[in-house]
Every structure is written in structure tokens, then in C-alpha cells.
Amino acid sequence: MDLMKKKAFITGITGQDGSYLTEFLLGKGYEVAGFVRSSSTGHLGNVEHLKNEINFFRGSLDDERSIEVAVSEFKPDEIYNLGAEAAPADSFKRGVYTSDINALGPLRLFEAALRLHRSGMKVKIYQASTSEMFGAPAQIPQNEKTPLLPNNPYGVAKLFAHHNARILREGTEKMFICCGILFNHESPRRGMQYVTRKVTVGVACIANRVKNQPLNEMGQSIITNDWKLEMGSLDPKRDWGYAKEYVQAMWLMLQQDKSDDYVIATGETHTIQELLEVAFSHVGLDWKKHIIVNPSFIRPLETGPLCGNPTKAAKVLGWKPKTKFKELIKMMVDSDLAKFS
Ligand code: NAP
């Protein structure tokens, strides 16, 4: 082993962001380790193709002992806490579990890192905060100073972690913890429980007349018998960027002399209806003929309009988004047309 190699420990390594971050850090010469949860299928998700290049620790954010073992044995220079119950809409039905993973989970991890910090090791932490913490925002666009008043249990749990990170950074411990307030970011690796991917998979299944379809959040085929996709409200506004670019911002935050919080966003906002228009028209279909609004998919309390102001990230980190909304959605549709045929 190269003793000069930097070491990064990633929770949520199997997810969308974890996989792009792993590729990025391996490219920079890091030694990378990550959590995989116990399962009978040995699920490695989006990092299956990298399995021989990663050190895996069996563990979970609700298991304090597994966190302690991973952190004390691997002794990372950088920790990226990306693991989460990450679908805001689902959190209304799973509030207690979401809080355990997204609020107490980070605290367990911070405390394990604190023990390393107190022993004299310099450990830097990235905490995955979220634009969902803004709720119905007090200002548009939102920046690092916009009041935080989340409208779902996911956002509330993330806010708990966000403030605990701040306390460890500003208090006497002076830990190096950055929170990335990331706005929605998508890619062909996005899980199907998120609206962008649900739409791009749905479009591919309709365009290719796929019979053996994946299941929706209700456990039914994603497309109805008459080739329609069931959606919640089409009005919410989101700021959508490309995940592969967003993980670079996470790394840049940890390369600064001082830890801080940063909004990572495109500064553009689009409705769910615009998402449908772009995705369906890319395959020559009229979205109005293929969408049914199902009230059970509507959130009890909406978030948004979300539109981030990434000026601080541009100024301090030199980070700027490149991929535009239409380009991103078309990339996802093309990927799903090839996957579901
Ligand atoms: P994702 O694709 O859904 O991945 C979530 C990851 O968390 C998976 O690797 C999952 O592992 C892991 N996980 C779930 N429960 C866990 C537990 N109990 N212990 C440890 N790991 C657990 O999400 P993502 O899009 O990559 O998001 C990464 C992080 O950024 C999350 O914290 C999310 O809340 C936050 N975030 C995302 C966005 C966005 O738009 N993508 C925006 C703002 C913030 P399994 O594979 O075992 O399920």
C-alpha cells in the first residue's frame, strides 16, 4: 500500500452520488472504503463495477458499533456521509426510521470521527445536507443564509444533522465539517423512487412497449395496461443538475483551509410538467396522452419552489454546473431506452 495515499470513507457508496464520488476519488489516487449493508444478495448497487478497487465494511448508520469499527480501523483522512433514507416523499410514511438514519446516523458518525480528532488525527467530514431543508422557502433563489424550515420528515432529519455539524465546527472541538446544501441532482444512476428517473424509465417503457416493467412505489408495474404513467402533482418546481458534477463540489469543499457550508445548484428552476415535456418529446410522444395524476402520489405538504444560488461555491470553490436541464433529461431517457427495450 502507498503510505502517501489519502484515504476516504464513504457511507452510501452504493448509491448514485457514492458511485460517482468513488470513481472521482479513485481517479485522484485515493484509497476508498465504504459501507455496504448486510443483505442476502450482497447488493453493491452502482459500485459493482468497482468492487475490486474498494475496501468494504459491513455496516449501517443505525449501527453505532459498525460505524466505530469502520472509522477506527480505516482511519480515513476524509469522510463523506452520503448514506441516507434519501427519498423525501417516502419519509412521510417512514418518519421514525428516516430520523434514525438521517438524523441520529450522522451524529453516530460524527462522534466516531470526533474520537479520531481527539486522538490528534486530522479528519475532514462532508455531510450531505439538502435543499429540502428550505421547505417553502422564504426567498428565491435560496443561498446559505436562507432560513431553514423543512416540510417533510426527511428534511427535518437532515436539518438535525446540519446543526450538529455546525456545533462541532463552531464549538471548542473545531472539527472540519462541511455541509453541502445540494439541490436535486440526477443521472442515469438515479434510483427509480425519484421523480426524474421514474419519468425517464416510464418514457422508455412506453416508447419501447416493454411488457416486463419495473415496479413503482406502490409495488405495481410502472406503466398501466393502457400505457400511462401515474404521477403526483405536476406543479412543484425544482433545480435539477447533473450528479457527476455535484460530487466534485463535495471534494472541493474538503480541500479548503476552512470548513463551511455551500449551496450547490444550477440556479435554474423547472416544473415537473416541464420534465415530462422534455422526456416525452425526446421520443416523439405527447406527455398529455400518457400521464394520469394519482392523488396518492401527492405529498401531504409540498416543498419549493426550489432554486439555488451557487455564487459562494463559484467564488470560493471555483465550482460551476455545466450540464443543462434538457441535456440531462435526454441523457437519462437515452440511457433508459437502451436498458428497457
Ligand atoms: P441514493 O442513490 O438513494 O443512495 C442512498 C445511499 O444510502 C445508498 O448507498 C444506500 O445503501 C445508503 N443507505 C440507505 N440506508 C442506509 C443505512 N441505514 N446505513 C448506511 N447507508 C444507507 O442517494 P443519492 O442521490 O446518492 O444521495 C446521496 C446523499 O445526498 C443522501 O444523503 C441524500 O439524502 C443527499 N442528497 C441527495 C440529493 C439528490 O438530489 N440526489 C440532493 C440533496 C441531498 P443501499 O444501496 O444499501 O440501499
Coordinates of C-alpha atoms and ligand atoms in Angstrom, one line a residue:
M1 CA 0.0 0.0 0.0
D2 CA 1.2 3.5 -0.8
L3 CA 1.6 5.2 2.6
M4 CA 1.1 8.7 1.0
K5 CA -2.3 7.8 -0.4
K6 CA -5.2 9.8 1.0
K7 CA -8.0 7.7 2.5
A8 CA -11.7 8.4 2.0
F9 CA -14.5 6.6 3.8
I10 CA -17.9 6.9 2.1
T11 CA -21.3 5.9 3.6
G12 CA -23.9 5.5 0.8
I13 CA -21.2 4.3 -1.6
T14 CA -23.6 2.0 -3.5
G15 CA -25.9 5.0 -4.3
Q16 CA -25.9 7.5 -7.2
D17 CA -23.5 10.0 -5.6
G18 CA -21.4 7.4 -3.8
S19 CA -20.6 5.7 -7.1
Y20 CA -19.6 8.9 -8.9
L21 CA -17.6 10.1 -5.9
T22 CA -15.8 6.8 -5.7
E23 CA -14.8 7.0 -9.4
F24 CA -13.7 10.6 -8.9
L25 CA -11.6 9.8 -5.8
L26 CA -10.0 6.7 -7.3
G27 CA -9.1 8.9 -10.3
K28 CA -7.3 11.2 -7.8
G29 CA -5.3 8.3 -6.3
Y30 CA -7.3 7.9 -3.1
E31 CA -7.8 4.7 -1.2
V32 CA -11.5 4.3 -0.9
A33 CA -13.6 2.4 1.7
G34 CA -17.4 2.3 2.1
F35 CA -20.3 0.8 3.9
V36 CA -22.3 -2.0 2.5
R37 CA -25.4 -3.0 4.3
S38 CA -25.9 -6.7 5.2
S39 CA -28.1 -8.4 2.7
S40 CA -28.5 -12.0 1.5
T41 CA -27.9 -10.8 -2.1
G42 CA -24.6 -9.0 -1.3
H43 CA -26.0 -5.9 -3.1
L44 CA -23.3 -3.5 -4.3
G45 CA -25.6 -1.2 -6.4
N46 CA -23.8 1.3 -8.5
V47 CA -20.3 0.3 -7.5
E48 CA -20.5 -3.3 -8.6
H49 CA -18.0 -2.5 -11.4
L50 CA -15.5 -1.1 -8.9
K51 CA -15.7 -3.8 -6.3
N52 CA -12.1 -4.9 -6.6
E53 CA -10.9 -1.3 -6.0
I54 CA -12.9 -0.6 -2.8
N55 CA -12.5 -1.7 0.8
F56 CA -15.9 -2.7 2.0
F57 CA -17.1 -2.6 5.7
R58 CA -20.4 -4.2 6.6
G59 CA -22.4 -1.6 8.4
S60 CA -25.3 0.7 8.7
L61 CA -25.9 4.2 10.0
D62 CA -28.2 2.8 12.7
D63 CA -25.5 0.5 14.0
E64 CA -23.1 2.5 16.1
R65 CA -20.7 -0.4 16.6
S66 CA -20.2 -0.9 12.8
I67 CA -19.5 2.8 12.4
E68 CA -16.9 2.8 15.2
V69 CA -15.2 -0.3 13.7
A70 CA -15.0 1.2 10.2
V71 CA -13.8 4.6 11.3
S72 CA -11.2 3.4 13.9
E73 CA -9.8 0.6 11.6
F74 CA -9.7 2.5 8.3
K75 CA -8.6 5.8 9.8
P76 CA -9.8 8.0 6.9
D77 CA -8.5 11.4 6.1
E78 CA -11.9 12.3 4.6
I79 CA -15.4 11.0 5.5
Y80 CA -18.3 11.5 3.1
N81 CA -21.6 10.9 4.8
L82 CA -23.9 10.2 1.8
G83 CA -25.9 7.3 3.3
A84 CA -29.5 8.1 3.9
E85 CA -33.1 7.2 3.6
A86 CA -32.9 9.6 0.7
A87 CA -36.5 9.9 -0.8
P88 CA -38.3 12.8 0.7
A89 CA -41.7 11.7 -0.4
D90 CA -41.4 8.3 1.2
S91 CA -40.3 9.9 4.5
F92 CA -43.9 10.9 5.3
K93 CA -44.7 7.2 5.8
R94 CA -41.4 6.3 7.5
G95 CA -40.7 9.2 9.8
V96 CA -39.2 7.3 12.7
Y97 CA -36.8 5.2 10.6
T98 CA -35.9 8.2 8.4
S99 CA -34.9 10.1 11.6
D100 CA -32.8 7.3 12.9
I101 CA -30.8 7.0 9.7
N102 CA -30.7 10.7 8.6
A103 CA -30.5 12.5 12.0
L104 CA -29.0 10.1 14.5
G105 CA -26.9 8.3 11.9
P106 CA -24.7 11.3 11.1
L107 CA -24.4 12.0 14.8
R108 CA -23.1 8.5 15.4
L109 CA -20.6 9.0 12.6
F110 CA -19.6 12.5 13.8
E111 CA -18.9 11.1 17.3
A112 CA -16.8 8.2 15.9
A113 CA -14.8 10.8 13.9
L114 CA -14.6 13.0 17.0
R115 CA -12.7 10.2 18.8
L116 CA -10.2 10.2 15.9
H117 CA -10.0 14.0 16.0
R118 CA -9.3 14.0 19.8
S119 CA -6.6 11.4 19.3
G120 CA -4.8 14.0 17.1
M121 CA -5.8 12.7 13.7
K122 CA -6.9 15.3 11.1
V123 CA -10.1 14.1 9.7
K124 CA -12.4 16.1 7.4
I125 CA -16.1 15.4 7.1
Y126 CA -18.6 16.1 4.3
Q127 CA -22.2 15.9 5.4
A128 CA -24.9 15.6 2.7
S129 CA -27.4 18.3 3.6
T130 CA -30.2 19.2 1.2
S131 CA -32.4 21.9 -0.4
E132 CA -35.3 20.0 1.2
M133 CA -34.3 21.8 4.4
F134 CA -35.7 25.1 3.0
G135 CA -39.4 23.8 2.9
A136 CA -41.5 26.6 1.3
P137 CA -38.5 29.0 1.0
A138 CA -38.6 32.5 2.4
Q139 CA -36.6 33.8 -0.6
I140 CA -35.9 32.9 -4.2
P141 CA -33.2 31.9 -5.1
Q142 CA -32.0 30.2 -1.9
N143 CA -28.5 30.7 -0.5
E144 CA -26.6 29.6 2.6
K145 CA -28.3 32.2 4.7
T146 CA -31.9 31.4 3.7
P147 CA -34.0 30.3 6.7
L148 CA -34.4 26.5 7.1
L149 CA -38.0 25.3 7.7
P150 CA -38.4 21.8 6.2
N151 CA -41.8 20.5 5.0
N152 CA -41.1 16.7 5.4
P153 CA -39.6 14.3 7.9
Y154 CA -36.6 13.8 5.6
G155 CA -35.8 17.5 5.6
V156 CA -36.3 17.7 9.4
A157 CA -33.9 14.8 10.0
K158 CA -31.3 16.3 7.6
L159 CA -31.6 19.7 9.5
F160 CA -30.8 17.9 12.8
A161 CA -27.6 16.6 11.2
H162 CA -26.8 20.0 9.6
H163 CA -27.0 21.8 13.0
N164 CA -25.0 19.1 14.8
A165 CA -22.3 19.5 12.1
R166 CA -22.3 23.3 12.7
I167 CA -22.0 22.8 16.5
L168 CA -18.9 20.6 16.1
R169 CA -17.4 23.1 13.6
E170 CA -18.0 26.2 15.6
G171 CA -17.6 24.8 19.1
T172 CA -14.4 24.2 21.0
E173 CA -13.8 20.9 19.1
K174 CA -13.3 23.0 15.9
M175 CA -13.9 19.9 13.7
F176 CA -13.5 20.2 10.0
I177 CA -17.1 19.5 8.8
C178 CA -18.7 20.9 5.6
C179 CA -22.3 20.6 4.8
G180 CA -23.2 20.7 1.1
I181 CA -26.7 22.0 0.7
L182 CA -27.2 20.2 -2.6
F183 CA -30.2 20.8 -4.8
N184 CA -31.7 17.9 -6.8
H185 CA -29.1 16.2 -8.9
E186 CA -29.8 13.3 -11.3
S187 CA -28.2 10.9 -13.6
P188 CA -28.8 7.5 -15.3
R189 CA -27.8 6.0 -11.9
R190 CA -30.7 7.7 -10.0
G191 CA -33.0 5.3 -8.2
M192 CA -36.4 4.8 -9.6
Q193 CA -38.1 6.1 -6.5
Y194 CA -37.1 9.6 -7.5
V195 CA -39.3 11.5 -10.0
T196 CA -36.8 12.2 -12.8
R197 CA -35.8 8.6 -13.1
K198 CA -39.4 7.4 -12.7
V199 CA -40.3 9.5 -15.7
T200 CA -37.3 8.5 -17.9
V201 CA -37.9 4.8 -17.2
G202 CA -41.6 5.3 -17.8
V203 CA -40.9 7.0 -21.1
A204 CA -38.6 4.2 -22.2
C205 CA -41.1 1.5 -21.2
I206 CA -43.9 3.3 -23.2
A207 CA -41.7 4.1 -26.2
N208 CA -40.3 0.5 -26.4
R209 CA -43.7 -1.1 -25.4
V210 CA -41.9 -3.0 -22.6
K211 CA -44.0 -5.8 -21.1
N212 CA -41.8 -6.8 -18.2
Q213 CA -41.6 -3.5 -16.4
P214 CA -40.0 -2.4 -13.1
L215 CA -42.4 -1.6 -10.2
N216 CA -43.5 1.8 -9.0
E217 CA -43.6 3.0 -5.3
M218 CA -46.9 1.1 -4.8
G219 CA -45.4 -2.2 -6.0
Q220 CA -47.3 -2.2 -9.3
S221 CA -45.9 -2.1 -12.9
I222 CA -44.6 1.4 -13.5
I223 CA -46.9 1.8 -16.6
T224 CA -50.7 1.0 -16.6
N225 CA -52.2 -1.5 -19.1
D226 CA -53.1 1.4 -21.4
W227 CA -49.5 2.8 -21.4
K228 CA -49.9 5.5 -18.9
L229 CA -47.6 6.7 -16.1
E230 CA -49.1 7.7 -12.7
M231 CA -47.8 10.9 -11.2
G232 CA -48.3 13.2 -8.2
S233 CA -48.6 16.9 -8.6
L234 CA -47.0 18.4 -11.8
D235 CA -46.6 21.9 -10.3
P236 CA -43.6 21.6 -7.9
K237 CA -40.5 23.5 -9.1
R238 CA -37.0 22.0 -8.7
D239 CA -33.5 23.0 -9.5
W240 CA -32.0 19.9 -11.3
G241 CA -28.3 19.4 -12.0
Y242 CA -26.0 16.5 -13.0
A243 CA -24.8 14.3 -10.1
K244 CA -21.4 13.6 -11.7
E245 CA -20.6 17.3 -11.5
Y246 CA -22.0 17.7 -8.0
V247 CA -19.7 15.1 -6.3
Q248 CA -16.7 17.2 -7.4
A249 CA -18.1 20.1 -5.3
M250 CA -18.1 17.7 -2.3
W251 CA -14.4 17.0 -2.7
L252 CA -13.6 20.7 -3.3
M253 CA -15.2 21.6 0.0
L254 CA -12.8 19.3 1.9
Q255 CA -9.8 20.8 0.1
Q256 CA -10.3 24.3 1.5
D257 CA -8.3 25.6 4.6
K258 CA -11.5 26.3 6.5
S259 CA -14.7 24.2 6.7
D260 CA -18.0 25.9 5.7
D261 CA -21.5 25.2 4.2
Y262 CA -22.1 25.7 0.5
V263 CA -25.2 25.7 -1.8
I264 CA -24.6 23.5 -4.9
A265 CA -27.2 24.1 -7.6
T266 CA -27.7 25.3 -11.1
G267 CA -29.7 28.5 -10.4
E268 CA -32.4 27.4 -12.8
T269 CA -35.9 26.1 -11.8
H270 CA -38.3 23.8 -13.8
T271 CA -41.6 22.2 -13.0
I272 CA -42.4 18.5 -13.1
Q273 CA -44.6 19.3 -16.1
E274 CA -41.5 20.6 -18.0
L275 CA -39.7 17.4 -17.1
L276 CA -42.5 15.4 -18.7
E277 CA -42.5 17.7 -21.8
V278 CA -38.7 17.2 -22.3
A279 CA -38.7 13.5 -21.6
F280 CA -41.7 12.5 -23.7
S281 CA -41.0 14.8 -26.7
H282 CA -37.5 13.3 -26.9
V283 CA -39.1 10.1 -28.1
G284 CA -41.7 11.9 -30.2
L285 CA -44.6 11.3 -27.7
D286 CA -47.2 13.8 -26.3
W287 CA -47.0 13.6 -22.5
K288 CA -50.6 14.6 -22.1
K289 CA -51.7 11.3 -23.6
H290 CA -49.6 9.2 -21.2
I291 CA -50.0 10.8 -17.7
I292 CA -52.6 10.3 -15.0
V293 CA -52.4 12.2 -11.8
N294 CA -52.9 9.8 -8.9
P295 CA -53.7 11.8 -5.6
S296 CA -52.0 9.1 -3.5
F297 CA -48.6 10.2 -5.1
I298 CA -49.1 13.8 -3.9
R299 CA -47.1 14.8 -0.9
P300 CA -49.1 15.9 2.2
L301 CA -47.0 19.1 2.4
E302 CA -45.1 20.4 -0.6
T303 CA -41.6 21.8 -0.8
G304 CA -40.4 24.6 -3.1
P305 CA -40.2 26.4 -5.3
L306 CA -36.5 25.3 -5.1
C307 CA -33.9 27.4 -6.9
G308 CA -30.4 27.6 -5.6
N309 CA -27.9 30.4 -5.7
P310 CA -24.4 28.8 -6.1
T311 CA -22.5 32.1 -6.1
K312 CA -20.5 31.2 -3.0
A313 CA -19.4 27.8 -4.4
A314 CA -18.3 29.5 -7.6
K315 CA -16.3 32.2 -5.7
V316 CA -14.7 30.0 -3.1
L317 CA -14.5 26.6 -4.7
G318 CA -14.3 27.6 -8.3
W319 CA -17.3 25.2 -8.9
K320 CA -19.8 25.8 -11.7
P321 CA -22.5 23.5 -13.1
K322 CA -22.2 22.7 -16.8
T323 CA -24.9 20.3 -17.8
K324 CA -28.3 22.0 -18.6
F325 CA -31.7 20.6 -17.7
K326 CA -32.8 19.4 -21.1
E327 CA -29.4 17.8 -21.9
L328 CA -29.6 15.9 -18.5
I329 CA -33.1 14.6 -19.0
K330 CA -32.4 13.5 -22.6
M331 CA -29.2 11.7 -21.4
M332 CA -31.3 9.8 -18.8
V333 CA -34.0 8.9 -21.4
D334 CA -31.4 7.6 -23.9
S335 CA -29.8 5.5 -21.1
D336 CA -33.2 4.0 -20.2
L337 CA -34.2 3.4 -23.8
A338 CA -31.1 1.2 -24.0
K339 CA -31.8 -0.5 -20.6
F340 CA -35.5 -1.2 -21.1
S341 CA -36.1 -2.5 -24.6
Ligands
NAP1 P1 -29.2 7.2 -3.2 O1 -28.8 6.9 -4.6 O2 -30.7 6.9 -2.9 O3 -28.2 6.4 -2.2 C1 -28.5 6.3 -0.9 C2 -27.4 5.5 -0.3 O4 -27.6 5.5 1.2 C3 -27.3 4.1 -0.8 O5 -26.0 3.7 -0.9 C4 -27.9 3.3 0.4 O6 -27.4 2.0 0.5 C5 -27.4 4.1 1.6 N1 -28.2 3.8 2.8 C6 -29.5 3.8 3.0 N2 -29.8 3.4 4.3 C7 -28.6 3.3 4.9 C8 -28.2 3.0 6.2 N3 -29.1 2.7 7.1 N4 -26.9 3.0 6.5 C9 -25.9 3.3 5.6 N5 -26.2 3.6 4.3 C10 -27.5 3.6 4.0 O7 -29.0 8.8 -2.9 P2 -28.0 9.8 -3.6 O8 -28.8 10.6 -4.6 O9 -26.7 9.2 -3.9 O10 -27.8 10.9 -2.4 C11 -26.6 10.8 -1.6 C12 -26.9 11.7 -0.3 O11 -27.1 13.0 -0.8 C13 -28.0 11.3 0.5 O12 -27.7 11.5 1.8 C14 -29.1 12.3 0.1 O13 -30.1 12.4 1.1 C15 -28.3 13.5 -0.2 N6 -28.9 14.4 -1.2 C16 -29.2 13.9 -2.4 C17 -29.8 14.8 -3.4 C18 -30.1 14.4 -4.8 O14 -30.8 15.1 -5.5 N7 -29.6 13.2 -5.2 C19 -30.0 16.2 -3.0 C20 -29.6 16.6 -1.8 C21 -29.1 15.7 -0.9 P3 -28.2 0.7 -0.1 O15 -27.6 0.6 -1.5 O16 -27.8 -0.4 0.8 O17 -29.7 1.0 -0.1

